Coordinates of C-alpha atoms and ligand atoms in Angstrom, one line a residue:
X1 CA -84.3 32.9 -112.8
X2 CA -82.4 35.5 -110.7
X3 CA -79.1 36.5 -112.9
X4 CA -76.3 38.0 -110.8
X5 CA -74.1 40.9 -112.4
X6 CA -70.4 40.6 -111.9
X7 CA -68.1 43.6 -113.2
X8 CA -64.6 43.2 -114.3
X9 CA -61.7 45.0 -116.3
X10 CA -61.5 41.8 -118.4
X11 CA -63.0 38.6 -118.5
X12 CA -61.2 35.5 -120.0
X13 CA -63.0 32.2 -121.0
X14 CA -60.7 29.5 -121.0
X15 CA -58.0 28.5 -118.7
X16 CA -55.6 26.4 -121.3
X17 CA -52.2 27.7 -122.5
X18 CA -53.8 30.8 -124.2
X19 CA -56.2 31.7 -121.5
X20 CA -53.4 31.3 -118.8
X21 CA -50.7 33.4 -120.8
X22 CA -53.1 36.2 -121.5
X23 CA -54.5 36.2 -118.0
X24 CA -50.9 36.6 -116.5
X25 CA -50.2 39.7 -118.7
X26 CA -53.4 41.2 -117.3
X27 CA -53.0 40.3 -113.8
X28 CA -49.4 41.5 -113.5
X29 CA -50.6 44.8 -115.1
X30 CA -52.9 45.0 -112.0
X31 CA -56.1 44.9 -113.8
X32 CA -59.2 43.3 -112.3
X33 CA -59.9 40.1 -114.2
X34 CA -62.0 37.1 -114.1
X35 CA -61.0 33.8 -115.8
X36 CA -63.6 31.3 -116.4
X37 CA -63.2 27.4 -117.1
X38 CA -65.1 24.3 -117.5
X39 CA -62.6 22.3 -115.7
X40 CA -59.8 22.9 -113.1
X41 CA -57.1 24.9 -115.3
X42 CA -54.4 22.3 -115.5
X43 CA -56.9 19.7 -116.8
X44 CA -57.5 22.1 -120.1
X45 CA -56.6 20.1 -123.1
X46 CA -53.2 21.9 -123.3
X47 CA -52.0 19.5 -120.6
X48 CA -52.1 16.6 -123.0
X49 CA -49.7 18.3 -125.6
X50 CA -46.6 16.1 -126.0
X51 CA -43.9 16.9 -128.7
X52 CA -43.0 20.5 -128.0
X53 CA -43.2 24.1 -128.6
X54 CA -41.3 25.5 -131.7
X55 CA -38.6 28.2 -131.7
X56 CA -35.5 28.9 -133.7
X57 CA -33.2 29.0 -130.5
X58 CA -30.4 27.1 -132.6
X59 CA -29.3 25.2 -129.5
X60 CA -28.5 21.9 -131.4
X61 CA -28.5 22.8 -135.0
X62 CA -28.1 26.5 -136.9
X63 CA -31.5 28.0 -137.1
X64 CA -33.2 31.4 -138.0
X65 CA -36.6 32.6 -137.1
X66 CA -36.9 33.6 -141.0
X67 CA -36.5 30.0 -141.9
X68 CA -39.2 28.9 -139.1
X69 CA -41.5 31.5 -141.0
X70 CA -40.9 30.1 -144.5
X71 CA -41.6 26.5 -143.1
X72 CA -44.8 27.9 -141.4
X73 CA -46.1 29.7 -144.8
X74 CA -45.2 26.7 -146.7
X75 CA -46.9 24.3 -144.2
X76 CA -50.0 26.6 -144.2
X77 CA -49.9 25.9 -148.0
X78 CA -49.8 29.7 -148.5
X79 CA -53.3 30.4 -146.8
X80 CA -51.5 31.7 -143.5
X81 CA -51.6 35.5 -142.8
X82 CA -47.8 36.2 -143.4
X83 CA -47.9 39.4 -141.0
X84 CA -49.2 37.0 -138.2
X85 CA -46.7 34.2 -139.2
X86 CA -43.6 36.6 -139.2
X87 CA -44.6 38.2 -135.8
X88 CA -45.0 34.6 -134.2
X89 CA -41.6 33.2 -135.6
X90 CA -39.8 36.4 -134.6
X91 CA -41.3 36.3 -131.1
X92 CA -40.9 32.5 -130.6
X93 CA -37.6 32.8 -128.9
X94 CA -38.4 35.4 -126.7
X95 CA -41.7 33.7 -125.3
X96 CA -39.9 30.2 -124.9
X97 CA -37.1 31.8 -122.8
X98 CA -39.6 33.7 -120.7
X99 CA -41.3 30.4 -119.9
X100 CA -38.0 29.2 -119.0
X101 CA -37.7 31.9 -116.6
X102 CA -41.2 31.2 -115.2
X103 CA -39.7 27.9 -114.3
X104 CA -40.8 25.7 -117.1
X105 CA -38.9 22.3 -116.6
X106 CA -37.6 21.6 -120.0
X107 CA -35.5 18.6 -120.9
X108 CA -31.7 19.6 -121.3
X109 CA -28.9 19.1 -123.6
X110 CA -25.4 18.1 -122.3
X111 CA -24.3 21.6 -122.0
X112 CA -27.5 22.6 -120.1
X113 CA -29.6 24.3 -122.8
X114 CA -33.0 23.7 -123.7
X115 CA -33.4 20.4 -125.5
X116 CA -34.6 20.5 -129.1
X117 CA -35.9 17.8 -131.4
X118 CA -36.7 17.6 -135.0
X119 CA -40.6 17.6 -136.1
X120 CA -42.5 17.5 -139.2
X121 CA -42.0 20.4 -141.6
X122 CA -39.3 22.1 -139.6
X123 CA -36.3 22.6 -141.8
X124 CA -33.2 24.7 -142.2
X125 CA -32.3 27.1 -144.9
X126 CA -35.7 27.5 -146.5
X127 CA -36.6 23.8 -146.8
X128 CA -33.5 22.2 -147.1
X129 CA -33.0 19.7 -144.4
X130 CA -34.6 18.6 -141.2
X131 CA -33.6 21.0 -138.2
X132 CA -33.9 20.6 -134.5
X133 CA -36.4 23.3 -133.6
X134 CA -39.0 21.6 -131.1
X135 CA -38.2 22.8 -127.7
X136 CA -39.5 19.9 -125.4
X137 CA -39.9 18.6 -121.8
X138 CA -39.6 15.0 -122.6
X139 CA -43.3 14.0 -124.2
X140 CA -45.0 16.1 -121.5
X141 CA -44.5 19.5 -123.0
X142 CA -48.1 20.8 -122.6
X143 CA -48.3 19.2 -119.0
X144 CA -45.1 21.3 -118.1
X145 CA -46.1 24.4 -119.8
X146 CA -49.9 24.5 -118.4
X147 CA -48.5 23.9 -114.9
X148 CA -45.9 26.6 -115.1
X149 CA -48.4 29.1 -116.5
X150 CA -50.9 28.3 -113.9
X151 CA -48.4 28.6 -110.9
X152 CA -47.4 31.9 -112.2
X153 CA -51.2 33.0 -112.4
X154 CA -51.5 32.0 -108.7
X155 CA -48.5 34.3 -107.9
X156 CA -50.2 37.1 -109.5
X157 CA -53.4 36.6 -107.9
X158 CA -55.4 35.8 -110.8
X159 CA -59.2 35.3 -110.0
X160 CA -60.5 32.0 -111.4
X161 CA -64.1 30.6 -111.6
X162 CA -63.6 27.0 -111.8
X163 CA -66.4 24.8 -113.4
X164 CA -68.0 27.9 -114.7
X165 CA -69.3 27.4 -118.3
X166 CA -69.7 30.6 -120.4
X167 CA -73.1 30.4 -122.4
X168 CA -73.3 33.5 -124.7
X169 CA -71.7 36.6 -125.8
X170 CA -73.2 40.0 -124.7
X171 CA -73.2 42.5 -127.5
X172 CA -74.0 46.1 -127.2
X173 CA -76.1 48.1 -129.6
X174 CA -72.9 49.1 -132.0
X175 CA -72.1 45.3 -131.8
X176 CA -69.4 46.0 -129.4
X177 CA -68.7 42.9 -126.9
X178 CA -69.7 43.9 -123.3
X179 CA -69.1 40.5 -121.6
X180 CA -70.6 37.0 -121.5
X181 CA -73.3 34.9 -119.5
X182 CA -72.3 32.0 -117.8
X183 CA -73.7 29.1 -115.5
X184 CA -72.2 27.7 -112.4
X185 CA -72.1 24.2 -112.8
X186 CA -72.3 23.6 -108.8
X187 CA -75.5 25.4 -108.5
X188 CA -77.0 26.0 -111.8
X189 CA -77.0 29.7 -111.3
X190 CA -76.7 32.4 -114.2
X191 CA -74.5 35.4 -114.1
X192 CA -73.4 38.1 -116.5
X193 CA -70.0 38.9 -116.6
X194 CA -69.6 42.5 -117.5
X195 CA -66.1 43.6 -118.9
X196 CA -64.4 46.4 -121.1
X197 CA -62.5 43.5 -122.6
X198 CA -63.7 40.0 -123.3
X199 CA -61.1 37.1 -124.6
X200 CA -62.0 33.8 -125.7
X201 CA -59.6 30.9 -125.3
X202 CA -61.9 28.0 -125.4
X203 CA -59.8 25.8 -127.4
X204 CA -60.6 23.5 -130.2
X205 CA -63.6 21.5 -131.5
X206 CA -61.9 18.2 -132.1
X207 CA -64.9 16.1 -130.6
X208 CA -67.1 16.6 -133.6
X209 CA -65.4 13.7 -135.1
X210 CA -65.8 10.1 -134.3
X211 CA -62.0 9.4 -133.9
X212 CA -60.4 12.2 -132.1
X213 CA -57.3 12.9 -130.1
X214 CA -59.2 15.7 -128.3
X215 CA -60.3 15.7 -124.8
X216 CA -64.3 15.6 -124.1
X217 CA -64.3 19.4 -123.0
X218 CA -63.2 20.4 -126.6
X219 CA -66.6 21.0 -127.9
X220 CA -65.9 24.3 -129.8
X221 CA -67.8 26.5 -127.0
X222 CA -65.9 29.8 -128.4
X223 CA -67.3 29.1 -132.1
X224 CA -70.8 28.3 -131.1
X225 CA -70.9 31.5 -129.0
X226 CA -69.4 33.4 -131.6
X227 CA -71.7 32.3 -134.4
X228 CA -74.7 32.8 -132.3
X229 CA -73.9 36.4 -131.6
X230 CA -73.6 36.9 -135.5
X231 CA -69.7 36.6 -136.0
X232 CA -68.1 34.8 -138.6
X233 CA -66.0 31.5 -138.3
X234 CA -62.9 31.4 -140.5
X235 CA -61.5 28.4 -142.4
X236 CA -63.1 25.5 -140.8
X237 CA -62.7 23.1 -143.7
X238 CA -59.0 23.0 -142.9
X239 CA -59.1 20.3 -140.1
X240 CA -56.0 18.5 -139.1
X241 CA -55.8 14.8 -139.1
X242 CA -52.7 13.7 -137.0
X243 CA -51.0 10.8 -138.6
X244 CA -50.5 8.8 -135.6
X245 CA -53.7 8.1 -133.3
X246 CA -53.4 4.9 -131.6
X247 CA -55.6 2.5 -133.8
X248 CA -58.9 2.0 -132.1
X249 CA -58.2 4.3 -129.1
X250 CA -57.6 7.7 -130.8
X251 CA -55.0 8.6 -128.3
X252 CA -52.2 10.6 -129.7
X253 CA -48.7 9.3 -130.5
X254 CA -46.6 12.5 -130.8
X255 CA -45.0 13.4 -134.2
X256 CA -41.9 13.7 -131.6
X257 CA -41.5 9.7 -132.0
X258 CA -40.8 10.3 -135.7
X259 CA -38.6 13.1 -134.4
X260 CA -36.6 10.9 -132.4
X261 CA -36.1 8.5 -135.4
X262 CA -39.5 6.3 -135.4
X263 CA -40.5 5.0 -139.1
X264 CA -44.0 4.4 -140.6
X265 CA -44.3 0.8 -142.3
X266 CA -47.1 -0.8 -144.1
X267 CA -47.9 -4.4 -144.3
X268 CA -44.9 -5.1 -146.2
X269 CA -42.6 -3.7 -143.9
X270 CA -42.1 -0.8 -146.4
X271 CA -41.0 2.6 -145.4
X272 CA -43.5 4.0 -147.8
X273 CA -43.2 7.6 -146.8
X274 CA -40.0 7.3 -149.1
X275 CA -42.4 7.4 -152.0
X276 CA -44.4 10.3 -151.1
X277 CA -42.0 12.7 -149.6
X278 CA -38.4 11.7 -150.5
X279 CA -36.7 14.3 -149.0
X280 CA -38.3 14.9 -145.3
X281 CA -39.8 11.2 -145.6
X282 CA -41.5 10.4 -142.3
X283 CA -41.1 14.3 -141.2
X284 CA -43.0 15.5 -144.3
X285 CA -46.1 18.0 -142.8
X286 CA -49.0 16.3 -141.3
X287 CA -51.6 16.5 -144.1
X288 CA -49.1 15.0 -146.5
X289 CA -48.4 11.9 -144.1
X290 CA -52.2 11.5 -143.3
X291 CA -52.9 11.2 -147.1
X292 CA -50.2 9.0 -147.7
X293 CA -51.3 6.8 -144.9
X294 CA -54.8 6.8 -146.3
X295 CA -53.7 5.9 -149.7
X296 CA -51.7 2.9 -148.2
X297 CA -54.9 1.7 -146.6
X298 CA -57.1 2.3 -149.6
X299 CA -54.7 0.5 -151.9
X300 CA -54.7 -2.6 -149.6
X301 CA -51.4 -2.2 -147.8
X302 CA -52.7 -1.3 -144.5
X303 CA -51.9 -3.8 -141.7
X304 CA -53.7 -6.2 -139.3
X305 CA -56.8 -8.3 -140.5
X306 CA -58.7 -5.5 -141.6
X307 CA -55.8 -3.9 -143.4
X308 CA -56.8 -0.8 -141.6
X309 CA -54.1 0.8 -139.9
X310 CA -50.2 1.2 -140.1
X311 CA -47.3 0.6 -137.8
X312 CA -45.2 3.1 -136.2
X313 CA -41.7 1.5 -135.8
X314 CA -39.3 2.4 -133.1
X315 CA -37.6 -1.0 -132.4
X316 CA -34.3 0.1 -134.0
X317 CA -33.9 3.0 -131.6
X318 CA -31.7 2.9 -128.5
X319 CA -34.1 1.6 -125.7
X320 CA -32.7 4.5 -123.4
X321 CA -33.9 6.9 -125.9
X322 CA -37.4 5.6 -125.7
X323 CA -37.3 5.5 -121.9
X324 CA -35.9 8.9 -121.2
X325 CA -37.3 10.9 -124.2
X326 CA -40.7 9.1 -124.8
X327 CA -41.8 7.7 -121.4
X328 CA -45.3 8.8 -121.9
X329 CA -45.6 7.5 -125.4
X330 CA -44.4 4.1 -124.1
X331 CA -47.0 4.1 -121.4
X332 CA -49.8 4.9 -123.6
X333 CA -48.7 2.3 -126.1
X334 CA -48.4 -0.4 -123.5
X335 CA -51.7 0.5 -122.2
X336 CA -54.0 1.3 -125.1
X337 CA -52.2 -0.8 -128.0
X338 CA -50.7 -3.5 -125.8
X339 CA -47.3 -3.0 -127.5
X340 CA -44.1 -2.0 -125.9
X341 CA -42.5 0.1 -128.6
X342 CA -39.3 -1.1 -127.4
X343 CA -39.8 -4.3 -129.0
X344 CA -42.8 -4.1 -131.2
X345 CA -44.4 -1.5 -133.5
X346 CA -47.2 0.8 -132.5
X347 CA -50.7 0.5 -134.6
X348 CA -51.5 3.7 -135.7
X349 CA -54.1 5.5 -137.9
X350 CA -54.9 9.2 -138.9
X351 CA -57.2 10.9 -136.2
X352 CA -58.8 14.0 -136.2
X353 CA -56.8 16.6 -133.9
X354 CA -56.6 20.2 -134.6
X355 CA -58.9 22.9 -136.0
X356 CA -57.0 25.4 -138.1
X357 CA -59.8 27.6 -138.6
X358 CA -61.6 29.6 -135.8
X359 CA -62.7 33.1 -134.8
X360 CA -60.7 35.4 -137.3
X361 CA -58.4 37.9 -135.5
X362 CA -55.4 40.1 -136.3
X363 CA -52.1 39.3 -134.7
X364 CA -52.8 41.6 -132.1
X365 CA -55.4 39.3 -130.9
X366 CA -58.3 41.7 -131.8
X367 CA -61.2 39.8 -133.4
X368 CA -62.2 41.0 -137.0
X369 CA -65.6 40.7 -138.8
X370 CA -66.0 42.4 -142.2
X371 CA -67.9 45.4 -142.1
X372 CA -68.7 48.2 -144.5
X373 CA -66.3 47.0 -147.1
X374 CA -63.3 46.6 -144.6
X375 CA -62.5 43.0 -144.3
X376 CA -60.3 43.7 -141.1
X377 CA -62.8 45.6 -139.1
X378 CA -62.4 45.2 -135.5
X379 CA -65.0 43.9 -133.2
X380 CA -64.8 46.5 -130.3
X381 CA -64.2 44.7 -126.9
X382 CA -63.5 41.4 -128.4
X383 CA -60.3 39.1 -128.5
X384 CA -59.5 35.6 -129.2
X385 CA -56.4 33.4 -128.7
X386 CA -55.2 30.0 -129.1
X387 CA -56.9 27.2 -130.9
X388 CA -60.5 28.9 -131.0
X389 CA -59.0 31.7 -132.9
X390 CA -57.5 31.9 -136.5
X391 CA -55.0 34.6 -136.6
X392 CA -54.3 33.0 -139.4
X393 CA -50.8 31.3 -138.6
X394 CA -51.6 27.7 -139.7
X395 CA -53.6 28.6 -142.7
X396 CA -54.5 25.2 -144.4
X397 CA -52.3 23.0 -142.4
X398 CA -50.7 23.5 -138.9
X399 CA -46.9 22.5 -138.5
X400 CA -46.4 20.4 -135.4
X401 CA -45.3 22.5 -132.3
X402 CA -46.7 25.7 -133.7
X403 CA -49.8 25.6 -131.5
X404 CA -48.1 25.6 -128.2
X405 CA -46.3 28.5 -129.7
X406 CA -49.3 30.5 -130.9
X407 CA -51.0 30.0 -127.4
X408 CA -47.9 31.9 -125.9
X409 CA -47.1 34.6 -128.5
X410 CA -50.9 35.5 -129.2
X411 CA -52.0 35.0 -125.7
X412 CA -49.6 37.4 -124.7
X413 CA -50.3 40.0 -127.6
X414 CA -53.9 39.7 -127.0
X415 CA -53.2 40.6 -123.2
X416 CA -51.0 43.6 -124.3
X417 CA -54.0 44.6 -126.6
X418 CA -56.6 44.5 -123.8
X419 CA -54.3 46.3 -121.4
X420 CA -53.8 49.2 -124.1
X421 CA -57.7 49.2 -125.1
X422 CA -58.7 49.0 -121.3
X423 CA -56.5 52.0 -120.8
X424 CA -58.3 54.1 -123.4
X425 CA -61.8 53.4 -121.5
X426 CA -61.5 55.3 -118.4
X427 CA -64.3 55.4 -116.1
X428 CA -67.3 52.9 -115.6
X429 CA -68.1 50.1 -117.5
X430 CA -70.7 50.6 -120.4
X431 CA -74.2 49.8 -119.5
X432 CA -75.6 46.6 -120.5
X433 CA -78.5 46.0 -122.6
X434 CA -81.7 45.0 -120.3
X435 CA -82.2 41.9 -122.3
X436 CA -78.4 40.6 -121.9
X437 CA -79.2 37.3 -120.4
X438 CA -82.2 36.6 -122.3
X439 CA -80.9 34.6 -125.2
X440 CA -79.0 32.3 -122.6
X441 CA -82.2 32.0 -120.2
X442 CA -84.4 31.2 -123.1
X443 CA -81.9 28.3 -124.2
X444 CA -81.9 26.9 -120.8
X445 CA -85.8 27.1 -120.6
X446 CA -86.1 25.5 -123.7
X447 CA -83.9 22.4 -122.5
X448 CA -86.1 22.3 -119.2
X449 CA -89.7 22.3 -121.0
X450 CA -88.6 20.3 -124.3
X451 CA -91.2 17.6 -124.6
X452 CA -90.0 13.9 -126.0
X453 CA -86.4 15.6 -126.3
X454 CA -84.0 13.8 -128.8
X455 CA -81.2 12.2 -126.6
X456 CA -78.2 14.2 -126.5
X457 CA -75.8 11.5 -126.8
X458 CA -77.6 10.0 -129.8
X459 CA -77.7 13.2 -131.6
X460 CA -74.0 13.8 -130.6
X461 CA -72.8 10.4 -131.9
X462 CA -74.8 11.1 -135.1
X463 CA -72.9 14.3 -135.7
X464 CA -69.6 12.6 -135.0
X465 CA -70.3 9.7 -137.4
X466 CA -71.3 12.1 -140.2
X467 CA -68.2 14.1 -140.0
X468 CA -66.0 11.1 -139.9
X469 CA -67.6 9.6 -143.0
X470 CA -68.3 12.8 -145.0
X471 CA -65.5 15.0 -144.1
X472 CA -62.3 13.2 -143.3
X473 CA -58.7 13.1 -145.0
X474 CA -59.9 12.8 -148.6
X475 CA -63.2 14.6 -149.6
X476 CA -65.5 13.4 -152.3
X477 CA -68.1 15.6 -153.9
X478 CA -71.1 13.2 -153.5
X479 CA -70.0 12.6 -149.9
X480 CA -69.8 16.3 -149.2
X481 CA -73.2 17.0 -150.5
X482 CA -75.0 14.0 -148.5
X483 CA -72.9 15.3 -145.5
X484 CA -74.2 18.9 -145.9
X485 CA -77.7 17.4 -145.7
X486 CA -77.0 15.1 -143.0
X487 CA -75.4 17.6 -140.8
X488 CA -78.2 20.1 -141.2
X489 CA -80.6 17.0 -140.1
X490 CA -78.6 16.7 -137.0
X491 CA -78.6 20.5 -136.5
X492 CA -82.3 20.1 -136.6
X493 CA -82.4 17.4 -133.9
X494 CA -79.9 19.4 -131.8
X495 CA -82.5 21.9 -131.5
X496 CA -85.0 19.6 -130.1
X497 CA -82.6 17.7 -127.5
X498 CA -84.2 17.2 -124.0
X499 CA -82.7 15.9 -120.7
X500 CA -84.0 13.6 -118.2
X501 CA -82.3 15.2 -115.2
X502 CA -83.7 18.6 -114.2
X503 CA -81.8 19.1 -111.0
X504 CA -79.6 22.3 -110.4
X505 CA -76.9 21.2 -108.8
X506 CA -74.0 19.7 -111.0
X507 CA -76.1 18.6 -113.8
X508 CA -74.0 17.5 -116.3
X509 CA -76.6 16.5 -118.9
X510 CA -77.6 20.1 -118.9
X511 CA -74.1 21.1 -119.5
X512 CA -73.5 18.3 -122.2
X513 CA -76.7 19.4 -124.0
X514 CA -75.4 22.8 -124.0
X515 CA -71.9 21.8 -125.3
X516 CA -73.8 20.1 -128.2
X517 CA -75.2 23.1 -129.0
X518 CA -71.9 24.8 -129.6
X519 CA -70.3 21.8 -131.2
X520 CA -72.9 21.5 -133.9
X521 CA -72.3 25.0 -135.1
X522 CA -68.4 24.1 -135.6
X523 CA -69.5 21.1 -137.3
X524 CA -71.6 23.0 -139.8
X525 CA -68.9 25.5 -140.5
X526 CA -66.5 22.6 -141.2
X527 CA -68.8 20.6 -143.4
X528 CA -70.1 23.7 -145.4
X529 CA -66.6 25.1 -145.8
X530 CA -65.4 21.7 -147.2
X531 CA -68.3 21.5 -149.7
X532 CA -67.7 24.8 -150.9
X533 CA -64.0 25.2 -151.3
X534 CA -63.2 23.7 -154.9
X535 CA -59.6 23.0 -154.5
X536 CA -57.1 20.9 -152.4
X537 CA -54.9 23.0 -150.3
X538 CA -53.5 21.9 -146.8
X539 CA -55.8 19.5 -144.9
X540 CA -58.6 20.3 -147.8
X541 CA -58.2 17.4 -150.2
X542 CA -60.9 17.2 -152.7
X543 CA -61.0 14.3 -154.9
X544 CA -62.5 16.3 -157.6
X545 CA -60.5 19.4 -157.6
X546 CA -56.9 17.9 -156.7
X547 CA -54.9 20.9 -157.3
X548 CA -54.4 24.1 -155.4
X549 CA -56.2 27.0 -157.3
X550 CA -54.6 30.3 -156.4
X551 CA -56.5 32.2 -158.8
X552 CA -59.9 31.6 -157.4
X553 CA -59.2 30.4 -153.7
X554 CA -56.3 32.1 -152.1
X555 CA -58.7 33.5 -149.8
X556 CA -60.2 32.7 -146.2
X557 CA -63.7 31.5 -146.0
X558 CA -66.0 32.9 -143.4
X559 CA -69.0 30.9 -142.4
X560 CA -72.0 32.8 -140.9
X561 CA -74.8 30.9 -138.8
X562 CA -77.2 33.1 -140.1
X563 CA -78.5 31.6 -143.5
X564 CA -75.8 29.0 -143.2
X565 CA -73.7 31.4 -145.8
X566 CA -70.0 31.8 -146.7
X567 CA -68.3 34.7 -147.5
X568 CA -64.7 35.5 -147.9
X569 CA -61.6 37.6 -146.5
X570 CA -58.1 38.4 -148.5
X571 CA -55.0 36.5 -147.2
X572 CA -52.5 38.8 -145.7
X573 CA -49.6 38.0 -148.2
X574 CA -47.5 41.0 -147.0
X575 CA -45.3 40.2 -143.8
X576 CA -44.0 42.9 -141.4
X577 CA -40.7 43.6 -142.5
X578 CA -39.4 41.0 -144.9
X579 CA -40.4 39.9 -148.3
X580 CA -43.4 37.6 -149.0
X581 CA -42.8 34.3 -149.3
X582 CA -43.5 33.7 -152.9
X583 CA -46.1 31.1 -154.0
X584 CA -44.8 28.0 -155.3
X585 CA -45.7 24.1 -155.4
X586 CA -45.6 22.7 -152.1
X587 CA -43.3 19.5 -151.7
X588 CA -41.5 17.8 -148.9
Ligands
LIG601 C1 -53.3 15.0 -127.6 C2 -52.8 16.3 -128.1 C3 -51.2 16.6 -128.2 C4 -50.9 17.8 -128.8 N1 -49.5 18.2 -128.8 C5 -49.1 19.3 -129.0 C6 -47.7 19.7 -129.2 O1 -46.7 18.7 -129.0 N2 -47.3 20.8 -129.5 C7 -48.5 21.9 -130.0 O2 -47.9 22.9 -130.4 N3 -49.4 21.6 -129.9 C8 -50.1 20.3 -129.5 N4 -51.3 20.0 -129.7 C9 -52.2 21.4 -129.8 C10 -52.4 22.2 -128.6 O3 -52.3 21.2 -127.5 C11 -53.9 22.6 -128.7 O4 -54.1 23.4 -129.8 C12 -53.6 23.7 -127.4 O5 -53.2 23.4 -126.3 C13 -55.1 24.4 -127.1 O6 -54.7 25.6 -126.2 P1 -55.9 26.6 -125.8 O7 -55.4 27.4 -124.8 O8 -56.4 27.1 -127.0 O9 -57.3 25.4 -125.4 P2 -57.4 24.4 -124.3 O10 -56.0 23.9 -123.7 O11 -58.2 23.5 -124.9 O12 -58.2 24.8 -123.2 C14 -59.6 25.5 -123.4 C15 -60.0 26.2 -122.2 O13 -61.3 26.5 -122.5 C16 -62.2 26.4 -121.3 N5 -63.5 26.3 -121.8 C17 -63.9 25.9 -123.1 N6 -65.2 26.3 -123.3 C18 -65.6 27.0 -122.3 C19 -66.9 27.7 -121.8 N7 -68.0 27.5 -122.4 N8 -66.9 28.2 -120.6 C20 -65.7 28.1 -119.8 N9 -64.6 27.7 -120.1 C21 -64.6 27.1 -121.3 C22 -61.6 25.0 -121.0 O14 -62.3 24.7 -119.6 C23 -60.0 25.1 -120.9 O15 -59.8 25.9 -119.8 C24 -51.9 18.8 -129.2 C25 -53.2 18.7 -128.9 C26 -53.6 17.5 -128.5 C27 -55.1 17.1 -128.5

């Protein structure tokens, strides 16, 4: 097969919030860039974000970035890197105002300022009481944000390659990253995108679970590509289950519903969160609420004939609040649960939502991989931002609205780092290795020639069931041990998938097969990490190790594909300018 070579200053894989924010930085600096996306940019999963973006603007209540930082460290169960967290929280007002000036249509307060609502774990004065910090455009914040960023990129003449799927990283002799290989879906042709700087902004891997709030395209491609290129993936055992996915459908009901006053109830009509989090109640952080819900169900207080879900009650709210501030939620509830929240409660259940882990980076967006005893050794030419990256601001558990913020802050800082590093590389691009596309072509060839191949859909279903059953809200030792064996068996089947359709043009069967090859790497990292980490912290809740263990486990785990091996990296406990948020027990 002919492989076309294309050369740029920078290549960005992913056109969600993180990719678009970085692209804008580079395009406005006049660099020659290519942005690749599997889907049209505004169809990236960022478009589905509902609740808001966190920033201590203090428009409705007194607020401070330091309080936001404290909440984020506490939310992370102290696994977050405090330098990255300080950087993000300090930068938050600036990037949100910047977005406002880009034209983002935020909902407004009476006096015309950006509307802010309460959200889980957002507190004033170092954990005292809920504060209004989530900046929102009704319940379609991600939609407003993604379109704003896209339009701004059109203005800056950003070059998009739409319906192109990146296949593999290209690395040089010293391990430096030199670009990616990619397939154009329309033609089936393969290209090498050569660049001085390569950014991954490929989003999450939520489709590894059976019940997921994530879009079909969230298949952890960045993680798969990094893992195959020999790079580690960090902290994948921390997978967030959002408390309120629509029962049976998985579609998300934003935490903003509870921010606006919605209440979770069990079959007796009891507001059970009062027992689990007396102070924050329904606005405790997500891991805490999801565990409370799983416990209510386990102890027989779930709702419905199977007692397998709970109810989110809004019926006490002013209908006008629901109609104006939560119009999308009302529509989802009527359509997917057959319940109009103005009158009836919404049936909900914890649903896989967000990967806290990812490709390890510094707050500059530069990717790191331990080398010669340096845990923070930078991989030259490689950057990551957004959900596929692990900066690590979310640690063991992400607070709501901190992801959209993460996209803006680290999209921009990664863009700035790329501009800086490219500036130090005058002249021609470094030579590509002769075999730059060989690995990708071999994978494509294998798919073409596989005899009696496994069905992609069956293998994917097996993976999703295994993850759901063995690596859910609570994690049990026997289930994890079985889960590791099962996921390895699934991985073996993934290496033997076959496709019936061999056409070149818009062959979606081929794309899905390639996606499963990525998703399985993310699933292995998650399962292995969960089985390995013998403590409970954030979203990792081990039945056999119910306590957080800072003596042995206050460290990031790194999963390597080669040898299915786990190593560690220290947590950055020192912030940039303020004192460390000291370790303490996490209660809400
Ligand atoms: C339903 C839902 C609601 C949410 N609500 C909120 C909220 O209110 N507030 C909040 O802070 N967070 C929220 N989140 C989380 C947040 O929206 C996501 O974490 C975030 O949008 C991810 O952005 P991203 O830019 O990293 O990736 P995405 O927006 O997922 O974009 C990934 C991009 O990568 C591209 N891509 C992937 N693989 C390849 C490949 N191999 N080749 C080429 N392109 C590729 C895709 O085409 C896409 O353009 C929500 C998430 C969900 C699922």
